[in-house]
Short mmCIF file of N, CA and C in Angstrom, two decimals:
data_model
loop_
_atom_site.label_atom_id
_atom_site.label_comp_id
_atom_site.label_asym_id
_atom_site.label_seq_id
_atom_site.Cartn_x
_atom_site.Cartn_y
_atom_site.Cartn_z
N MET A 148 -12.59 34.75 21.88
CA MET A 148 -11.59 35.67 21.23
C MET A 148 -12.74 35.79 20.27
N THR A 149 -13.38 36.78 20.05
CA THR A 149 -13.94 37.40 18.92
C THR A 149 -13.96 38.14 18.27
N GLU A 150 -12.57 38.88 18.03
CA GLU A 150 -12.08 39.94 17.09
C GLU A 150 -11.01 39.96 17.74
N SER A 151 -9.74 39.81 16.82
CA SER A 151 -8.40 39.76 17.17
C SER A 151 -7.79 40.98 16.54
N ALA A 152 -6.54 41.58 17.31
CA ALA A 152 -5.95 42.85 16.19
C ALA A 152 -4.93 41.98 15.54
N GLU A 153 -4.51 40.27 16.02
CA GLU A 153 -3.36 39.94 15.03
C GLU A 153 -3.79 38.48 15.48
N PRO A 154 -4.07 38.05 13.93
CA PRO A 154 -4.68 36.41 13.82
C PRO A 154 -3.72 35.65 14.47
N VAL A 155 -4.46 34.55 15.01
CA VAL A 155 -3.49 33.30 16.06
C VAL A 155 -3.72 32.08 14.41
N GLU A 156 -2.03 32.20 14.52
CA GLU A 156 -1.55 30.99 13.58
C GLU A 156 -1.73 29.62 13.97
N LEU A 157 -2.60 28.90 13.29
CA LEU A 157 -3.08 27.16 13.80
C LEU A 157 -2.19 26.54 13.07
N ILE A 158 -1.65 27.22 11.84
CA ILE A 158 -1.00 26.20 10.88
C ILE A 158 0.26 26.96 10.16
N ARG A 159 1.45 26.56 10.75
CA ARG A 159 2.53 26.86 9.31
C ARG A 159 3.60 26.12 8.77
N LEU A 160 3.49 25.80 7.68
CA LEU A 160 4.21 24.75 7.02
C LEU A 160 5.17 25.39 6.31
N ASP A 161 6.50 25.80 6.45
CA ASP A 161 7.27 26.86 5.74
C ASP A 161 8.42 26.06 5.90
N ASP A 162 9.31 26.26 4.44
CA ASP A 162 10.66 25.51 4.32
C ASP A 162 11.92 26.66 4.05
N GLY A 163 11.27 27.88 4.36
CA GLY A 163 12.32 29.05 4.12
C GLY A 163 12.30 29.58 2.71
N VAL A 164 11.61 29.00 2.00
CA VAL A 164 10.89 29.55 0.44
C VAL A 164 10.22 29.62 -0.17
N GLN A 165 8.93 28.63 0.58
CA GLN A 165 7.70 28.82 0.72
C GLN A 165 6.74 27.92 1.50
N SER A 166 5.41 28.69 2.01
CA SER A 166 4.58 28.09 3.30
C SER A 166 3.28 28.16 2.77
N VAL A 167 2.78 27.46 3.54
CA VAL A 167 1.13 27.48 4.13
C VAL A 167 0.73 27.38 5.44
N ALA A 168 0.13 28.45 5.47
CA ALA A 168 -0.12 28.70 7.17
C ALA A 168 -2.43 29.14 6.76
N VAL A 169 -2.32 28.80 8.06
CA VAL A 169 -3.58 28.74 8.32
C VAL A 169 -3.42 29.58 10.06
N ARG A 170 -4.52 31.09 9.61
CA ARG A 170 -4.64 31.89 10.80
C ARG A 170 -5.84 32.18 10.95
N VAL A 171 -6.12 32.35 12.39
CA VAL A 171 -7.89 32.75 12.72
C VAL A 171 -7.85 34.04 13.05
N LEU A 172 -8.87 33.97 11.98
CA LEU A 172 -9.12 35.85 12.53
C LEU A 172 -10.18 36.39 13.58
N SER A 173 -10.83 35.60 13.51
CA SER A 173 -11.34 35.79 14.62
C SER A 173 -12.80 34.25 15.06
N ARG A 174 -12.86 34.08 16.06
CA ARG A 174 -13.66 33.31 16.69
C ARG A 174 -15.25 34.10 17.24
N GLU A 175 -16.07 33.51 16.98
CA GLU A 175 -17.47 33.23 17.57
C GLU A 175 -18.05 32.07 17.74
N GLY A 176 -18.33 31.68 19.42
CA GLY A 176 -18.59 30.60 20.29
C GLY A 176 -17.78 29.32 19.46
N ASP A 177 -18.17 28.92 18.58
CA ASP A 177 -17.34 27.60 18.21
C ASP A 177 -16.60 27.67 16.84
N TYR A 178 -17.31 28.54 16.31
CA TYR A 178 -16.76 28.72 14.85
C TYR A 178 -15.81 29.88 15.08
N CYS A 179 -14.69 29.21 13.94
CA CYS A 179 -13.58 30.06 14.08
C CYS A 179 -13.57 30.83 11.98
N ASP A 180 -13.47 31.77 11.73
CA ASP A 180 -13.19 32.33 10.57
C ASP A 180 -11.87 32.88 10.42
N ALA A 181 -11.76 31.99 9.41
CA ALA A 181 -9.26 32.27 8.74
C ALA A 181 -9.20 32.27 7.81
N GLU A 182 -7.95 32.07 7.59
CA GLU A 182 -7.49 32.48 6.28
C GLU A 182 -6.49 31.59 5.90
N ILE A 183 -6.35 30.74 4.73
CA ILE A 183 -5.27 30.05 4.22
C ILE A 183 -4.62 30.93 3.43
N VAL A 184 -3.61 30.82 3.78
CA VAL A 184 -1.92 31.74 3.02
C VAL A 184 -0.93 30.98 2.49
N ILE A 185 -0.79 31.43 1.69
CA ILE A 185 0.40 30.61 0.82
C ILE A 185 1.54 31.66 0.27
N GLU A 186 2.69 31.31 0.38
CA GLU A 186 3.67 32.64 0.15
C GLU A 186 4.79 31.45 -0.95
N SER A 187 4.97 32.20 -1.97
CA SER A 187 6.12 31.60 -2.64
C SER A 187 6.46 32.50 -3.57
N ASP A 188 7.61 32.17 -4.39
CA ASP A 188 8.15 33.12 -5.47
C ASP A 188 6.95 33.25 -6.81
N PHE A 189 6.04 32.03 -6.73
CA PHE A 189 5.49 31.85 -8.07
C PHE A 189 4.07 32.50 -7.46
N VAL A 190 3.67 32.09 -6.43
CA VAL A 190 2.33 32.53 -6.20
C VAL A 190 2.00 32.91 -4.64
N ASN A 191 1.30 34.17 -4.03
CA ASN A 191 1.13 34.52 -3.09
C ASN A 191 -0.73 34.34 -3.39
N ALA A 192 -0.84 34.28 -2.05
CA ALA A 192 -2.67 34.17 -1.77
C ALA A 192 -2.85 34.12 -0.56
N ARG A 193 -4.37 34.30 -0.72
CA ARG A 193 -5.09 34.38 0.54
C ARG A 193 -6.39 33.65 0.33
N LEU A 194 -6.71 33.08 0.83
CA LEU A 194 -8.45 32.26 1.06
C LEU A 194 -9.31 32.51 2.32
N ARG A 195 -10.10 32.95 2.27
CA ARG A 195 -11.15 32.70 3.08
C ARG A 195 -11.73 31.33 3.65
N THR A 196 -12.06 30.93 4.90
CA THR A 196 -12.59 29.61 4.78
C THR A 196 -12.90 29.91 7.16
N GLY A 197 -12.97 28.53 6.97
CA GLY A 197 -13.97 28.67 8.38
C GLY A 197 -14.20 27.55 8.62
N PHE A 198 -14.08 27.00 10.42
CA PHE A 198 -13.76 25.89 11.11
C PHE A 198 -14.55 25.76 12.29
N ASP A 199 -14.41 24.60 12.82
CA ASP A 199 -15.28 25.00 14.28
C ASP A 199 -13.78 24.19 15.43
N ALA A 200 -14.43 24.24 16.03
CA ALA A 200 -13.44 23.27 17.56
C ALA A 200 -12.75 22.41 17.04
N ASP A 201 -14.23 21.42 16.31
CA ASP A 201 -13.81 20.18 16.76
C ASP A 201 -12.32 19.79 15.21
N ASP A 202 -12.26 20.59 14.44
CA ASP A 202 -11.68 21.19 13.39
C ASP A 202 -10.67 21.47 14.26
N ILE A 203 -10.15 22.19 14.67
CA ILE A 203 -9.11 22.31 15.32
C ILE A 203 -8.33 21.17 16.20
N ARG A 204 -9.09 20.29 16.88
CA ARG A 204 -8.85 19.00 17.23
C ARG A 204 -8.54 18.08 16.15
N ALA A 205 -8.91 17.90 15.26
CA ALA A 205 -8.60 17.13 14.44
C ALA A 205 -7.33 17.45 13.32
N TRP A 206 -6.47 19.03 13.56
CA TRP A 206 -5.35 19.21 13.16
C TRP A 206 -4.19 18.50 13.94
N GLY A 207 -4.57 18.07 15.47
CA GLY A 207 -3.72 17.52 15.98
C GLY A 207 -3.32 16.22 15.51
N SER A 208 -5.14 15.19 15.28
CA SER A 208 -5.14 14.15 14.88
C SER A 208 -4.37 13.56 13.31
N LEU A 209 -4.58 14.58 12.86
CA LEU A 209 -3.98 14.47 11.55
C LEU A 209 -2.01 14.24 11.85
N LEU A 210 -1.61 15.12 12.65
CA LEU A 210 0.05 14.96 12.77
C LEU A 210 0.11 13.95 13.31
N ASP A 211 -0.95 12.85 14.35
CA ASP A 211 -0.71 11.87 14.86
C ASP A 211 -0.45 11.06 13.74
N ALA A 212 -1.46 11.00 12.76
CA ALA A 212 -1.06 9.99 11.63
C ALA A 212 -0.01 10.39 10.76
N VAL A 213 -0.17 11.44 10.72
CA VAL A 213 1.81 11.54 9.56
C VAL A 213 3.03 11.18 10.33
N GLU A 214 2.81 11.09 11.68
CA GLU A 214 4.13 10.73 12.60
C GLU A 214 4.52 8.50 12.72
N GLU A 215 2.59 8.41 13.00
CA GLU A 215 2.75 6.98 12.68
C GLU A 215 2.97 6.38 11.28
N ASP A 216 2.83 7.51 10.14
CA ASP A 216 3.08 7.21 8.92
C ASP A 216 4.98 7.09 8.74
N GLU A 217 5.60 7.60 9.37
CA GLU A 217 6.82 8.11 9.08
C GLU A 217 7.46 7.01 9.89
N HIS A 218 6.79 6.26 11.01
CA HIS A 218 7.76 5.75 11.50
C HIS A 218 7.00 3.79 11.00
N ASP A 219 5.91 3.93 10.33
CA ASP A 219 5.85 2.57 9.51
C ASP A 219 6.94 2.46 8.61
N GLU A 220 7.50 1.42 8.81
CA GLU A 220 8.72 1.62 8.00
C GLU A 220 8.32 -0.08 6.73
N GLU A 221 7.15 -0.90 7.02
CA GLU A 221 6.71 -1.79 6.32
C GLU A 221 6.17 -0.81 5.21
N ASP A 222 5.07 0.13 5.42
CA ASP A 222 4.58 0.28 4.34
C ASP A 222 5.00 1.58 3.50
N ASP A 223 5.09 1.31 2.43
CA ASP A 223 5.75 2.15 1.25
C ASP A 223 4.85 3.27 0.62
N SER A 224 3.72 3.14 1.18
CA SER A 224 2.33 4.36 0.61
C SER A 224 3.10 5.36 0.79
N VAL A 225 2.26 6.08 0.34
CA VAL A 225 2.46 7.93 0.33
C VAL A 225 0.82 8.00 1.26
N PHE A 226 1.07 8.43 2.64
CA PHE A 226 -0.10 9.14 3.09
C PHE A 226 -0.28 10.52 2.53
N ALA A 227 -1.42 10.67 2.69
CA ALA A 227 -2.27 11.81 2.60
C ALA A 227 -3.18 12.06 3.47
N GLY A 228 -3.44 13.39 3.95
CA GLY A 228 -4.75 13.59 4.71
C GLY A 228 -5.17 14.98 4.39
N ASP A 229 -6.67 15.40 4.61
CA ASP A 229 -7.45 16.59 4.63
C ASP A 229 -7.57 17.16 6.22
N TRP A 230 -7.62 18.30 5.46
CA TRP A 230 -7.58 18.96 6.94
C TRP A 230 -8.19 20.16 6.79
N PRO A 231 -9.55 20.84 7.02
CA PRO A 231 -10.57 20.34 8.02
C PRO A 231 -10.98 18.88 7.03
N GLN A 232 -11.74 18.34 6.94
CA GLN A 232 -12.78 17.43 6.16
C GLN A 232 -13.17 18.34 5.14
N GLU A 233 -12.61 17.35 4.31
CA GLU A 233 -13.34 17.22 2.85
C GLU A 233 -14.89 18.05 2.26
N GLY A 234 -15.21 18.90 1.51
CA GLY A 234 -16.45 19.33 1.02
C GLY A 234 -16.95 20.41 2.31
N ARG A 235 -16.62 20.74 2.93
CA ARG A 235 -17.19 21.88 3.79
C ARG A 235 -16.92 23.08 3.45
N THR A 236 -15.41 23.31 3.43
CA THR A 236 -14.86 24.21 3.49
C THR A 236 -14.21 24.44 2.24
N ALA A 237 -13.25 25.58 2.31
CA ALA A 237 -12.19 24.97 1.82
C ALA A 237 -11.17 24.69 2.71
N TYR A 238 -10.28 23.38 1.98
CA TYR A 238 -8.77 22.63 2.48
C TYR A 238 -7.70 22.44 2.13
N LEU A 239 -6.85 21.68 3.10
CA LEU A 239 -5.90 21.35 2.75
C LEU A 239 -5.53 20.21 2.95
N THR A 240 -4.92 19.44 1.76
CA THR A 240 -4.18 18.09 2.05
C THR A 240 -2.96 17.88 1.92
N LEU A 241 -2.59 17.11 2.62
CA LEU A 241 -1.09 16.91 3.30
C LEU A 241 -0.82 15.97 2.30
N VAL A 242 0.53 15.82 1.50
CA VAL A 242 0.49 14.47 0.92
C VAL A 242 2.52 14.78 1.64
N ALA A 243 2.73 13.40 2.64
CA ALA A 243 3.40 12.94 3.12
C ALA A 243 4.70 12.35 2.11
N ASP A 244 4.98 13.06 1.10
CA ASP A 244 6.23 12.61 0.41
C ASP A 244 7.38 13.39 0.37
N ASP A 245 8.37 12.48 -0.57
CA ASP A 245 9.40 13.96 -0.70
C ASP A 245 9.93 14.46 -1.71
N PRO A 246 9.38 15.93 -1.66
CA PRO A 246 8.77 16.70 -0.42
C PRO A 246 7.63 16.54 -0.27
N TYR A 247 7.23 16.86 0.97
CA TYR A 247 5.97 16.89 1.42
C TYR A 247 5.10 17.69 0.22
N VAL A 248 4.13 17.65 -0.24
CA VAL A 248 3.02 18.84 -0.93
C VAL A 248 2.03 18.93 -0.42
N VAL A 249 1.50 20.76 -0.19
CA VAL A 249 0.38 20.75 0.39
C VAL A 249 -0.42 21.24 -0.60
N GLU A 250 -1.76 20.35 -0.31
CA GLU A 250 -2.65 21.33 -1.69
C GLU A 250 -3.73 21.90 -1.28
N VAL A 251 -3.55 23.29 -1.27
CA VAL A 251 -4.88 24.21 -0.98
C VAL A 251 -6.16 23.84 -1.40
N ARG A 252 -7.16 23.57 -1.75
CA ARG A 252 -8.08 23.31 -2.24
C ARG A 252 -9.34 24.42 -2.33
N ASP A 253 -10.00 24.83 -2.98
CA ASP A 253 -11.37 25.71 -2.74
C ASP A 253 -12.38 25.04 -3.15
N ALA A 254 -12.25 24.11 -3.38
CA ALA A 254 -13.43 23.13 -4.04
C ALA A 254 -14.82 23.36 -3.73
N ALA A 255 -15.22 23.70 -2.71
CA ALA A 255 -16.89 24.37 -2.57
C ALA A 255 -16.94 25.87 -3.22
N SER A 256 -15.86 25.97 -3.60
CA SER A 256 -16.33 27.61 -3.97
C SER A 256 -16.02 27.52 -5.78
N THR A 257 -14.50 27.77 -5.95
CA THR A 257 -13.45 28.16 -7.43
C THR A 257 -13.19 26.49 -7.93
N GLN A 258 -13.41 25.47 -6.87
CA GLN A 258 -12.45 24.07 -7.70
C GLN A 258 -11.04 24.33 -7.97
N ILE A 259 -10.33 25.13 -7.53
CA ILE A 259 -9.38 25.65 -7.62
C ILE A 259 -8.52 25.08 -6.86
N CYS A 260 -7.24 24.38 -7.26
CA CYS A 260 -6.35 23.34 -6.24
C CYS A 260 -4.70 24.24 -6.20
N VAL A 261 -3.73 24.48 -5.34
CA VAL A 261 -2.58 25.13 -5.40
C VAL A 261 -1.87 24.12 -5.05
N ARG A 262 -0.79 23.36 -5.56
CA ARG A 262 0.08 22.60 -4.83
C ARG A 262 1.59 23.48 -4.37
N VAL A 263 1.52 22.77 -3.31
CA VAL A 263 2.97 23.63 -2.56
C VAL A 263 3.95 22.74 -2.35
N PRO A 264 4.77 22.54 -2.70
CA PRO A 264 5.79 21.41 -2.38
C PRO A 264 6.62 22.13 -1.82
N LEU A 265 6.75 21.39 -0.42
CA LEU A 265 7.77 22.20 0.62
C LEU A 265 8.53 20.57 1.55
N ASP A 266 9.91 21.53 1.42
CA ASP A 266 11.51 20.65 2.22
C ASP A 266 11.70 20.71 3.36
N LEU A 267 10.46 20.19 3.98
CA LEU A 267 9.96 20.05 5.37
C LEU A 267 11.64 18.88 6.27
N ASP A 268 11.93 19.99 7.18
CA ASP A 268 12.79 19.09 8.07
C ASP A 268 12.28 18.21 8.69
N GLY A 269 13.38 17.22 9.15
CA GLY A 269 12.74 15.43 9.82
C GLY A 269 12.11 16.15 11.23
N ASP A 270 12.34 17.74 11.86
CA ASP A 270 11.44 17.78 12.99
C ASP A 270 10.53 18.60 12.99
N TRP A 271 9.59 18.76 11.72
CA TRP A 271 8.85 19.84 11.70
C TRP A 271 7.44 19.37 12.62
N THR A 272 7.34 18.12 12.64
CA THR A 272 5.96 17.97 13.41
C THR A 272 6.07 18.49 14.55
N THR A 273 7.18 18.37 15.40
CA THR A 273 7.47 19.14 16.80
C THR A 273 6.99 20.35 16.93
N GLU A 274 7.55 21.18 16.00
CA GLU A 274 6.72 22.83 15.41
C GLU A 274 5.71 23.02 15.15
N ALA A 275 4.86 22.14 14.85
CA ALA A 275 3.64 21.97 14.45
C ALA A 275 2.93 21.69 15.61
N ARG A 276 2.78 20.79 16.48
CA ARG A 276 2.37 20.42 17.69
C ARG A 276 2.57 21.63 18.59
N GLU A 277 3.76 22.49 18.49
CA GLU A 277 3.83 23.59 19.59
C GLU A 277 3.00 24.44 18.91
N ARG A 278 2.99 24.92 18.05
CA ARG A 278 1.93 25.75 17.62
C ARG A 278 0.72 25.73 17.57
N HIS A 279 0.56 24.48 17.39
CA HIS A 279 -1.16 23.93 17.43
C HIS A 279 -1.51 23.87 19.08
N ALA A 280 -0.83 23.50 19.97
CA ALA A 280 -1.14 23.81 21.71
C ALA A 280 -0.95 25.34 21.76
N ALA A 281 -0.61 26.43 21.35
CA ALA A 281 -0.09 27.48 21.10
C ALA A 281 -1.49 27.95 20.81
N ALA A 282 -2.00 28.05 19.59
CA ALA A 282 -3.17 28.78 19.10
C ALA A 282 -4.35 27.56 20.17
N ARG A 283 -4.87 26.50 20.43
CA ARG A 283 -5.80 26.00 20.97
C ARG A 283 -5.56 26.89 22.49
N GLN A 284 -4.70 27.08 22.61
CA GLN A 284 -4.97 27.42 23.96
C GLN A 284 -5.04 29.29 23.75
N ALA A 285 -4.61 29.79 22.86
CA ALA A 285 -4.56 31.27 22.70
C ALA A 285 -6.52 31.24 22.02
N LEU A 286 -7.17 30.47 21.95
CA LEU A 286 -8.13 30.42 20.92
C LEU A 286 -9.27 29.26 22.03
N GLY A 287 -8.91 29.13 23.30
CA GLY A 287 -9.83 28.33 24.63
C GLY A 287 -10.37 26.96 23.59
N ALA A 288 -9.61 26.62 22.86
CA ALA A 288 -10.16 25.12 22.38
C ALA A 288 -9.72 24.09 22.91
#
């Protein structure tokens, strides 16, 4: 995929009221040109970003970590994880609280952070995994 008429949606966290999505716009070799899209009644925004095939796989690893945390009844701390790795480009911080919170951070450029609370249902990771697998197939990652 070098240029696509339709973006490939790698991530969509959506509670029916507001959402955060990551759409791959094009891929050159290992690099993906993408955008993070925030939609809500309060703010609608698009932020260009980029990542590589290792970051695509890392999204699956973050989903694993969230599921492990949800099943660990002895640990009452709040899980938080970054995707892609903090520092190189704009990134998401997923905070597995009630409600879930996705922080969209443009740390490298403007240092702006937008927090989006999401009331995700208990089976949201299944849909996230299906989307992840479909995106990996479409991108050949």
